Short mmCIF file of C-alpha atoms in Angstrom, two decimals:
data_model
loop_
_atom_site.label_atom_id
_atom_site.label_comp_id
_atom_site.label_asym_id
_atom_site.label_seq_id
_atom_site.Cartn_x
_atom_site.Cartn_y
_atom_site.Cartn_z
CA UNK J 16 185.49 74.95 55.03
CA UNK J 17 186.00 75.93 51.36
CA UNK J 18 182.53 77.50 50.19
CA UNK J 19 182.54 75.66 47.02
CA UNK J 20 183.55 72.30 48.74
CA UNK J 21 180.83 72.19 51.48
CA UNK J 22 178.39 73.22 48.67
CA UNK J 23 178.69 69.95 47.03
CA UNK J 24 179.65 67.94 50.13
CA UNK J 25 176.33 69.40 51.19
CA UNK J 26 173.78 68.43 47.96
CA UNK J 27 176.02 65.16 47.69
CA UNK J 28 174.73 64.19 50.97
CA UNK J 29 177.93 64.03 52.82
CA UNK J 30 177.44 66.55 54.80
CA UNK J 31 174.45 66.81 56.94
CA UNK J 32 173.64 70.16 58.62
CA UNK J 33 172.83 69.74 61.85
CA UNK J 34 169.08 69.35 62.53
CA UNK J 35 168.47 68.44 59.78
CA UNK J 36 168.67 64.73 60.43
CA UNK J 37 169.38 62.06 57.67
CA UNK J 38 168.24 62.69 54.25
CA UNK J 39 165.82 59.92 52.96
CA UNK J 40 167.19 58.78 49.38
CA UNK J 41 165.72 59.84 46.11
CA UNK J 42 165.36 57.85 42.92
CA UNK J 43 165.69 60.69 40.17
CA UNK J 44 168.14 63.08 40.04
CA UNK J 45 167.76 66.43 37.99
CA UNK J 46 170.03 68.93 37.52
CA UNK J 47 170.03 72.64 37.37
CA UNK J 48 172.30 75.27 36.33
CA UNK J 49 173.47 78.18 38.69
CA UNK J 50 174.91 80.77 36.52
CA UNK J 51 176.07 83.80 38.14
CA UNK J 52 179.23 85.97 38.55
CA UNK J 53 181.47 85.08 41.31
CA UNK J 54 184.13 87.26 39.96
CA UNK J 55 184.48 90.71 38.19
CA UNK J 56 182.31 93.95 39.12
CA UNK J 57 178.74 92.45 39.16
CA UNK J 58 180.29 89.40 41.66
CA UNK J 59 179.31 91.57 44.97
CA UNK J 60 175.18 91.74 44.09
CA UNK J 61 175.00 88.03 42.05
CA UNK J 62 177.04 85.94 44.99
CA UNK J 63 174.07 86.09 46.76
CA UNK J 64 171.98 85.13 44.86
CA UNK J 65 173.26 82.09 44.00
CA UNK J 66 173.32 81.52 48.23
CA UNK J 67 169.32 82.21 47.88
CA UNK J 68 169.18 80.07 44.80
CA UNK J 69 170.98 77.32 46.99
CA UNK J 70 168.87 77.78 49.69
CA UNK J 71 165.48 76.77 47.52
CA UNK J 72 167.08 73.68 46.56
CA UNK J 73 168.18 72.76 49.87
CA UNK J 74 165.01 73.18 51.35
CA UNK J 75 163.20 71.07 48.36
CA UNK J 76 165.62 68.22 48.50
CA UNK J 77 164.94 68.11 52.28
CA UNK J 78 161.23 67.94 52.13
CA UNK J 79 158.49 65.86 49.74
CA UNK J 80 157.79 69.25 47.72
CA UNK J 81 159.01 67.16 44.54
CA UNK J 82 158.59 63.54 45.66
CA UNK J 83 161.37 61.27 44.09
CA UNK J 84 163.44 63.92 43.09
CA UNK J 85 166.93 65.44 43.69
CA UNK J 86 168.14 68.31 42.22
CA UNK J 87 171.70 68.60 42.04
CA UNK J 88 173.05 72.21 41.11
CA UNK J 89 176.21 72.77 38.45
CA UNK J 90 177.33 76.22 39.89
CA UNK J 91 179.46 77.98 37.00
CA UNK J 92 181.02 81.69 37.12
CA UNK J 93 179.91 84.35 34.35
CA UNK J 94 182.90 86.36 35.43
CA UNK J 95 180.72 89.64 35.01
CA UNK J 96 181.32 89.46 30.78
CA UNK J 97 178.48 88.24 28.82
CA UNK J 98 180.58 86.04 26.69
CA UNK J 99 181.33 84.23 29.60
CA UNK J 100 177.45 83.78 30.07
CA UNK J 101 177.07 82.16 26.91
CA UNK J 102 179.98 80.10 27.09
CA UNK J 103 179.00 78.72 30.33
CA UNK J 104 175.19 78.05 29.30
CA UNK J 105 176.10 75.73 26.27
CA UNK J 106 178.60 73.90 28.56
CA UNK J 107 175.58 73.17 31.14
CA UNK J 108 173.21 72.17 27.92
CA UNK J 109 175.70 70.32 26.38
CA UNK J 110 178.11 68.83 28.59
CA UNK J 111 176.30 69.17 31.70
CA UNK J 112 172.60 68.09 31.03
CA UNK J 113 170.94 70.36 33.31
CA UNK J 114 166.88 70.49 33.32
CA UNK J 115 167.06 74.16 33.77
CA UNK J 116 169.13 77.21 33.95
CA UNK J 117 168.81 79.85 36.96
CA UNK J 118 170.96 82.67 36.30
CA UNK J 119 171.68 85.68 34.76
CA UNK J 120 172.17 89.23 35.97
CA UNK J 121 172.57 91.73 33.55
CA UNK J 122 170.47 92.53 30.80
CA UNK J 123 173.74 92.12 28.26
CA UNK J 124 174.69 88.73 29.98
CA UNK J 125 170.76 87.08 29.25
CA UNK J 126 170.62 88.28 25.70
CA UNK J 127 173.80 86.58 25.07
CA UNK J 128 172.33 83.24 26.46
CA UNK J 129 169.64 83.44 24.86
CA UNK J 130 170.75 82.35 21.36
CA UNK J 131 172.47 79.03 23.34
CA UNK J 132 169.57 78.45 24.57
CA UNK J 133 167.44 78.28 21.22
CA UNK J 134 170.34 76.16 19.96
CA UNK J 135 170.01 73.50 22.48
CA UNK J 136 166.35 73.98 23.73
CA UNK J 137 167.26 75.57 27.11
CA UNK J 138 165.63 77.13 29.76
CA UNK J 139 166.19 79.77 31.86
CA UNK J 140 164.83 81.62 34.60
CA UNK J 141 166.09 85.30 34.64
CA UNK J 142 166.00 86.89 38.21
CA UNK J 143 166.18 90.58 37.43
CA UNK J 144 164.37 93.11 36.80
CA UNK J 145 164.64 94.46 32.86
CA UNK J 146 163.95 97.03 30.22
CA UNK J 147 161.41 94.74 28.44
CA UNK J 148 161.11 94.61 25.02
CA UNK J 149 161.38 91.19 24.26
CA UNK J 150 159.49 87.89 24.79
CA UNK J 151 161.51 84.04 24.40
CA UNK J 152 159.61 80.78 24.78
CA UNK J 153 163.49 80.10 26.29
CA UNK J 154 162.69 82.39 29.30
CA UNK J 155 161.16 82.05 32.57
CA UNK J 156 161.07 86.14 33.53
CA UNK J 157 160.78 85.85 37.52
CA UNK J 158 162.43 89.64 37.17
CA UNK J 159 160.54 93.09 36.83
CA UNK J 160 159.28 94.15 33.37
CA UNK J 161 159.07 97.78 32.68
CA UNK J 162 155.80 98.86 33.96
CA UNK J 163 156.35 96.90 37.06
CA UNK J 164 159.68 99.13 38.78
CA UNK J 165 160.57 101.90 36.06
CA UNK J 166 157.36 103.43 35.17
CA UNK J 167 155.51 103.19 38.15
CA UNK J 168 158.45 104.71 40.09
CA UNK J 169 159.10 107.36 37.86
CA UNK J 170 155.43 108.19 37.96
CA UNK J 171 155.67 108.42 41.92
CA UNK J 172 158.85 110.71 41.94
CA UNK J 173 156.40 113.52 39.18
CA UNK J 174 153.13 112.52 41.10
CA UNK J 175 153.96 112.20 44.74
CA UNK J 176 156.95 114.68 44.92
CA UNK J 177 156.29 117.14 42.33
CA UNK J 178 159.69 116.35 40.27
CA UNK J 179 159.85 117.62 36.53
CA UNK J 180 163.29 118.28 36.10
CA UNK J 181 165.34 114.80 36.06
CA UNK J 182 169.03 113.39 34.92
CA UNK J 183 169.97 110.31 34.03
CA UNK J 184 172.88 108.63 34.49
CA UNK J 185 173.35 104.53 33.80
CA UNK J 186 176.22 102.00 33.09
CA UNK J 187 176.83 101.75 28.85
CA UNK J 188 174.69 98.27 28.34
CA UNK J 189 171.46 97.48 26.66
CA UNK J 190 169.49 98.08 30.38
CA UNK J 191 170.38 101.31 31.44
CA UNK J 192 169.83 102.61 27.69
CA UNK J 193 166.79 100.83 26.97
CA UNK J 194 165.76 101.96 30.38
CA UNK J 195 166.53 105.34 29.61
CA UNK J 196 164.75 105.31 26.45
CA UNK J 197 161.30 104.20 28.03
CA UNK J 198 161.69 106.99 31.13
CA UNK J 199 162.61 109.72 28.59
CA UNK J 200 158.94 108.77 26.42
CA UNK J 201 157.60 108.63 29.65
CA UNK J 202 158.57 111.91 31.32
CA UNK J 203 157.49 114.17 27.99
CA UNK J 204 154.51 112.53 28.42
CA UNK J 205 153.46 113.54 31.69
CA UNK J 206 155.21 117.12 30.47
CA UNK J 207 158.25 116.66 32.50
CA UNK J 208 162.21 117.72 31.29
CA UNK J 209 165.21 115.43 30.89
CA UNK J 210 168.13 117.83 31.53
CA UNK J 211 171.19 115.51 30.70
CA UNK J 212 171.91 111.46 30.01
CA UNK J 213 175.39 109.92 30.94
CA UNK J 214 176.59 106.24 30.94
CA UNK J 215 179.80 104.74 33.02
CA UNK J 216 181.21 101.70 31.34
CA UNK J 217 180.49 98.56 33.58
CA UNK J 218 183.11 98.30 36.31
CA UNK J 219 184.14 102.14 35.70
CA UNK J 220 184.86 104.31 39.23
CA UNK J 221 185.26 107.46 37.83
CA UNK J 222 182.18 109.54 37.92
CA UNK J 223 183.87 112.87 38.41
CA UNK J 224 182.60 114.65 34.54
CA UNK J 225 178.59 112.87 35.64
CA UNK J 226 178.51 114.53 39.04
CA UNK J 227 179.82 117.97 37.67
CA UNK J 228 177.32 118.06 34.70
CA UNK J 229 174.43 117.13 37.72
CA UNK J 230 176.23 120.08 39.28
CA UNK J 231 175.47 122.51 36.61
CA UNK J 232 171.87 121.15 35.72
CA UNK J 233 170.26 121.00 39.11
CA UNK J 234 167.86 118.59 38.04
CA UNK J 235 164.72 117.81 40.58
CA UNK J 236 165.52 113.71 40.55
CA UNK J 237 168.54 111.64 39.40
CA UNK J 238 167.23 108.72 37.81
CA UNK J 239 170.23 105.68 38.02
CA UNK J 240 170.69 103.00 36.09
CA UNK J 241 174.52 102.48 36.85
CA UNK J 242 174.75 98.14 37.87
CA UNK J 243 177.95 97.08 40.08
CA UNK J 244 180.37 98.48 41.97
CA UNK J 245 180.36 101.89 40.04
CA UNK J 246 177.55 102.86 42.65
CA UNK J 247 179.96 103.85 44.97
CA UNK J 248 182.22 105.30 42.79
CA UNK J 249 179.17 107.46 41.51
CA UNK J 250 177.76 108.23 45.29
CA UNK J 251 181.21 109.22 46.60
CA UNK J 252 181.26 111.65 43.97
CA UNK J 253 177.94 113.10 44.45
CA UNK J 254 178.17 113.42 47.98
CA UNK J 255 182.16 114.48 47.68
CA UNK J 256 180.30 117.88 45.47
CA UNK J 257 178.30 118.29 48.52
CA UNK J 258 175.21 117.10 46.48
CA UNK J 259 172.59 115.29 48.89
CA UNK J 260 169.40 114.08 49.18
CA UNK J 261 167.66 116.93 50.99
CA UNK J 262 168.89 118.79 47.40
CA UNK J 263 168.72 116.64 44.76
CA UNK J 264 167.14 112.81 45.92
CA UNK J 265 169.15 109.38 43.24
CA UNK J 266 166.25 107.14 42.72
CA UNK J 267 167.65 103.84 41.69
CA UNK J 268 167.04 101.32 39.75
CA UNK J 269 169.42 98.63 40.53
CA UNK J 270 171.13 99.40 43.93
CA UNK J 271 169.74 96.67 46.31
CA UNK J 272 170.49 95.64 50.07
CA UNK J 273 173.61 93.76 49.27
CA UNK J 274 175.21 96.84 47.37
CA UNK J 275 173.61 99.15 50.44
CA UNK J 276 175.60 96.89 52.99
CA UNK J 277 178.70 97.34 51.10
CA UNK J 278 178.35 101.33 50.49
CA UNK J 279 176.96 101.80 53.77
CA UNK J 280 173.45 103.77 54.44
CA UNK J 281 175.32 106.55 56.34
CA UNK J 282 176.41 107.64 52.37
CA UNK J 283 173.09 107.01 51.31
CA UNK J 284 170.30 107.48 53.53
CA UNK J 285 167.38 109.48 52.15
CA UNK J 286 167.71 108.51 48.67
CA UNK J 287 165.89 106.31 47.08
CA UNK J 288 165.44 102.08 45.05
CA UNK J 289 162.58 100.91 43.15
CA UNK J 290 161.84 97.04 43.50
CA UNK J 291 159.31 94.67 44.11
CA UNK J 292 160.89 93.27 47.33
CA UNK J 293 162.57 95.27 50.66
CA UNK J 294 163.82 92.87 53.10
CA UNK J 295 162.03 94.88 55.17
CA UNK J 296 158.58 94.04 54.10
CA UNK J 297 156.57 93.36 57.71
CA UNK J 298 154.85 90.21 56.81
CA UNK J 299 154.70 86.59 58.55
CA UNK J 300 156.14 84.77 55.03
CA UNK J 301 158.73 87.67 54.84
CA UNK J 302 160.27 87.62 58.72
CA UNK J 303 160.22 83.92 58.29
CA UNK J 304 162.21 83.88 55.09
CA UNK J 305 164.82 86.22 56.59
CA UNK J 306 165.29 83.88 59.63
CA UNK J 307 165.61 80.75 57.58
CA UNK J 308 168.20 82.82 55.20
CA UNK J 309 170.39 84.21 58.20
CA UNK J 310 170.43 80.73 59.94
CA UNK J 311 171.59 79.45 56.55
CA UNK J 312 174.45 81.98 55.69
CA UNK J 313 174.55 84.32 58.92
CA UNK J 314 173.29 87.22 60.81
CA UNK J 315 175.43 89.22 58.80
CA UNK J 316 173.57 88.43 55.45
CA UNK J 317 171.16 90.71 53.61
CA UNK J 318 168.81 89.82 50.95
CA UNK J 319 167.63 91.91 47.90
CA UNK J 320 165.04 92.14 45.08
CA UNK J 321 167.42 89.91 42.75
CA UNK J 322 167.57 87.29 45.71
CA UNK J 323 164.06 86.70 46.41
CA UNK J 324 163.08 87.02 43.20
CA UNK J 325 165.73 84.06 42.48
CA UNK J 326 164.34 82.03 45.57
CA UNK J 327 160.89 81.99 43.94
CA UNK J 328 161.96 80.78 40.65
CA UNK J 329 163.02 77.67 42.03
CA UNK J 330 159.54 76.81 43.40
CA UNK J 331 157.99 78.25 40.29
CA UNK J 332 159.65 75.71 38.37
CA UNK J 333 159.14 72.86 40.67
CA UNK J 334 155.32 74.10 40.60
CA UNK J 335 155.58 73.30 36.85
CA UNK J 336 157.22 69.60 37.81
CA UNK J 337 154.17 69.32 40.20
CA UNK J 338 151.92 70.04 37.64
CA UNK J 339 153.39 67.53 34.73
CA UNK J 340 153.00 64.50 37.41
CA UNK J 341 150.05 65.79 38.94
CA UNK J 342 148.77 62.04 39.00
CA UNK J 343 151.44 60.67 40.43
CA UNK J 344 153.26 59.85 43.42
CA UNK J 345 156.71 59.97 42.26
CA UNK J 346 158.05 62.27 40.10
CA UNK J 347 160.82 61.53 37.42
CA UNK J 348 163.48 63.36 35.47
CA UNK J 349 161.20 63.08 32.42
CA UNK J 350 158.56 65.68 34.17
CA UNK J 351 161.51 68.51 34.74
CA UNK J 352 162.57 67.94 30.90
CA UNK J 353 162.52 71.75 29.81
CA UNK J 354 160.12 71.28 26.88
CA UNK J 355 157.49 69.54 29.86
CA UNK J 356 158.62 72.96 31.93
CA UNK J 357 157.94 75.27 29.25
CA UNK J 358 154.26 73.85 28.99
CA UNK J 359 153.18 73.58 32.72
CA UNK J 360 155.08 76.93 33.86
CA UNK J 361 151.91 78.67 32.88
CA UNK J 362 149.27 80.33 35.57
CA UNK J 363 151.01 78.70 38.35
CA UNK J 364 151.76 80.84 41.09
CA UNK J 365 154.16 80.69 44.86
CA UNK J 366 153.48 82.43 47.79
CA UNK J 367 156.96 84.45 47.78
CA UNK J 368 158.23 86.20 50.53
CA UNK J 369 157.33 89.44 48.67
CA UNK J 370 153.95 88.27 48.17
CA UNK J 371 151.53 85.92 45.40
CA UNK J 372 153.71 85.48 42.29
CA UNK J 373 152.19 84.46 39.12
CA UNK J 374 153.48 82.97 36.10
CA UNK J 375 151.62 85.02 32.92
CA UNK J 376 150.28 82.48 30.23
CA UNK J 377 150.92 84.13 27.63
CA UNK J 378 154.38 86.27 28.17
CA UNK J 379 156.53 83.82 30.89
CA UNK J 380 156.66 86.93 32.61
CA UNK J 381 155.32 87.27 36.71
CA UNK J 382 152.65 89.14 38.62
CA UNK J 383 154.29 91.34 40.80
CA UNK J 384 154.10 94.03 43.63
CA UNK J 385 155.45 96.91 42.72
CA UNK J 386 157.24 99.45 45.34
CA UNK J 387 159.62 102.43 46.25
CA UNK J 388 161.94 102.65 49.24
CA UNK J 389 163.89 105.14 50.68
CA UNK J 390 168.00 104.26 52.17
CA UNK J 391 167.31 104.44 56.40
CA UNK J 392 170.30 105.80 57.53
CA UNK J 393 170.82 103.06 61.48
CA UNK J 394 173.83 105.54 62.34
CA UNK J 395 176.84 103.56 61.64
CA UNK J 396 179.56 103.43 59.30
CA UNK J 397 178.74 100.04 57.86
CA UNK J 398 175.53 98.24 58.72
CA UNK J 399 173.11 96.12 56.91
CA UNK J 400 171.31 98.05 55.10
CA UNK J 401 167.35 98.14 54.94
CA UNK J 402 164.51 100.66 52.93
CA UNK J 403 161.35 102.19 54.54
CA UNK J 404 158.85 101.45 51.99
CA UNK J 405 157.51 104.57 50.99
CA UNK J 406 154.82 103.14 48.29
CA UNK J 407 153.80 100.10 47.04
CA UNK J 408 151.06 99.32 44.26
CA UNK J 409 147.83 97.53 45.86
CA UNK J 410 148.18 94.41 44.04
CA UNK J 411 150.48 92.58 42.12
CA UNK J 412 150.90 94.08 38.69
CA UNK J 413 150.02 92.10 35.27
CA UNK J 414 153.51 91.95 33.32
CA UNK J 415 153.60 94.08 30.55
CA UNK J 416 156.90 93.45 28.69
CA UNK J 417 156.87 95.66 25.60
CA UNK J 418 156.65 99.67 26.95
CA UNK J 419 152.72 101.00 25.51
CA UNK J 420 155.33 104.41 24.18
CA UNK J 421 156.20 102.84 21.19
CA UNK J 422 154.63 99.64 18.77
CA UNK J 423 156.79 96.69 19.38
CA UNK J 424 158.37 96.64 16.28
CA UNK J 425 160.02 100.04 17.16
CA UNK J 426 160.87 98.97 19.93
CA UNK J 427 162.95 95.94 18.30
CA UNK J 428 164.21 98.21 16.00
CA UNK J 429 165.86 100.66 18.75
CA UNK J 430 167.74 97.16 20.02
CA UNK J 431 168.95 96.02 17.01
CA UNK J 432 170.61 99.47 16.30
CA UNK J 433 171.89 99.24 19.28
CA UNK J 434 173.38 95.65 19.00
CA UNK J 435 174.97 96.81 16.10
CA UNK J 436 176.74 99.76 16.87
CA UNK J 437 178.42 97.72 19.81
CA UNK J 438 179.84 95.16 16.96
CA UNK J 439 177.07 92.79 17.92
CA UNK J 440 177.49 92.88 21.45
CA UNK J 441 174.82 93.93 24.29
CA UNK J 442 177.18 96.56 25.83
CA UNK J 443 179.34 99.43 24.96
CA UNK J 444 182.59 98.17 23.89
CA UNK J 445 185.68 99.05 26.06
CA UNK J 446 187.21 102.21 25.21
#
């Protein structure tokens, strides 16, 4: 059956999975955007996160979590261009009503909704992790801030492993550069070298020039930042110059299971990911989570960072619904309104797969693990991909979105020069 088709057979209750028995009926319904990219060189990491999305729903519709209430998901493609993104957000304000928006991948693609959503009074929670700097009453940030996966992990790779010497190399939009900015304060500061910066356009498989300048610096760590398909592009090269882990370890910043399934570990076992979830992560809520997720969309199926994180957004916000009709027992559309969410969303907190999640009063931002994993290599060609947690913090860390290396206002400086010299835009423009 047609994905898209047995989606809404399935929340239109015409289509009953089986075991699940019949669905009781619902008085309110609420809907939600999905906004992800189905197509274009970002679609391989965000389809599946709309499945995880999806699966939150499903399981609240099918249960009393949100008594009286039906949520009813608007699904709409960013195509992988942050245009798009905007486009489609004021079509599911405007035209589509939804309560909320869950969606979002690149850093480019939620600064471009954001100004839609200030127009119409949106909301929207943003999945990934993110180079900080900014702060919008119009974001839910269920994604990493800075000193959650970048700076911890960098301070692992000069603490734990003795690296001084790194490269960076990151696709040409406001993350990897921002990013980039915030490691490069942070390595002089702990007296460490940056021996060369590079940037891919998004989409862009030739890495040949990066992996010959690597060549020539022997740096201790390469520090990536490249989003999409151009991870394989860039690994193939690296490993096609005969550089490996055992010589020069990639940690990365955005390469998750789903991108590790479609590379294959073989390529890239013994390098390394920061994130905040591993689908490995040995704990009861965790192996349960998998099971229900592979019963859902297969055995096949592997679930990142992104994923989870996307998963727990959904109950964050229906927390925030619980809260608003605390004193009653049936909710209504009214209690999901986003100016109602944006009010109740703070201090409450989900027991994620990945561990306690909390919502920070005062930033939107989450209370998170933070952790480092290194590629397991299972011996075949193609497999599904998993990371041996190498270290985790020992609690979740307080959100801290603007980096301490610089005040905040030079930080928003920095992105409005950058905004500008791409004509406005969020990334490079296409040469």
């Amino acid at each position: 059956m047609n994905r898209l088709l047995w989606i809404s057979l399935l929340f239109a209750g015409l289509f009953i999975l089986p075991g699940c028995g019949k669905r009781q009926p619902k008085d309110e319904i609420v809907k939600v955007g999905v906004l992800h990219s189905e197509t274009g060189s970002l679609a391989p990491s965000e389809r599946s996160v709309i499945d995880a999305t999806l699966l939150a729903i499903k399981e609240i519709n099918e249960s009393d979590y949100l008594p009286g209430i039906e949520i009813v998901p608007v699904i709409k493609d960013g195509q992988s261009k942050e245009q798009v993104f905007a486009n489609e957000t004021e079509e599911l304000l405007r035209d589509d009503d939804v309560s909320a928006i869950f969606g979002g991948w690149t850093s480019a693609s939620r600064k471009a909704m954001i100004p839609v959503l200030e127009r119409f009074d949106g909301l929207l929670f943003y999945p990934v992790q993110y180079e900080g700097a900014e702060t919008s009453p119009y974001v839910v940030y269920t994604g990493a801030s800075p000193n959650q996966q970048i700076i911890p992990a960098v301070y692992w790779a000069m603490h734990d492993l003795g690296a001084k010497r790194f490269f960076l190399v990151g696709s040409d939009y406001v993350f990897p550069r921002t990013a980039n900015e915030i490691i490069k304060d942070q390595v002089r500061a702990l007296g460490g070298e940056v021996v060369g910066e590079r940037y891919l356009p998004l989409g862009s498989k030739d890495a040949d020039d990066i992996v010959e300048e690597i060549k020539d610096t022997q740096p201790d760590f390469i520090l990536n930042t490249i989003n999409g398909n151009s991870n394989e592009a860039f690994f193939q090269a690296l490993r096609t110059a005969e550089i490996f882990p055992q010589d020069i370890p990639t940690l990365s910043f955005s390469l998750d299971e789903n991108l590790l399934h479609k590379i294959g570990s073989r390529m890239l076992a013994g390098d390394y990911a920061a994130w905040n979830y591993f689908q490995s992560i040995p704990t009861k809520e965790n192996r349960e989570f998998v099971k229900r997720f592979k019963q859902e969309y297969g055995n096949e199926s592997v679930i990142s960072d992104p994923m989870e994180s996307a998963y727990s957004a959904v109950y964050l916000w229906a927390e925030a619904i619980k809260k608003a009709g605390r004193d009653k027992d049936f909710l209504s559309a009214a209690d999901a309104a986003p100016d109602v969410v944006r009010e109740t969303i703070s201090n409450r907190s989900f027991k994620a797969p990945g561990g306690m999640v909390f919502v920070d009063p005062e930033s939107h931002h989450i209370y998170k693990t933070a952790r480092v994993g290194r590629i397991l290599d299972s011996g075949k060609p193609t497999d599904e991909g998993q990371f041996e947690i190498e270290w985790e913090s020992e609690s979740p860390v307080r959100p801290i979105p603007y980096p301490i290396f610089r005040p905040m206002e030079a930080w928003e400086e920095y992105l409005e020069l950058l905004q500008q010299g791409w004509n406005g835009q969020w990334s490079a423009p296409a040469e």
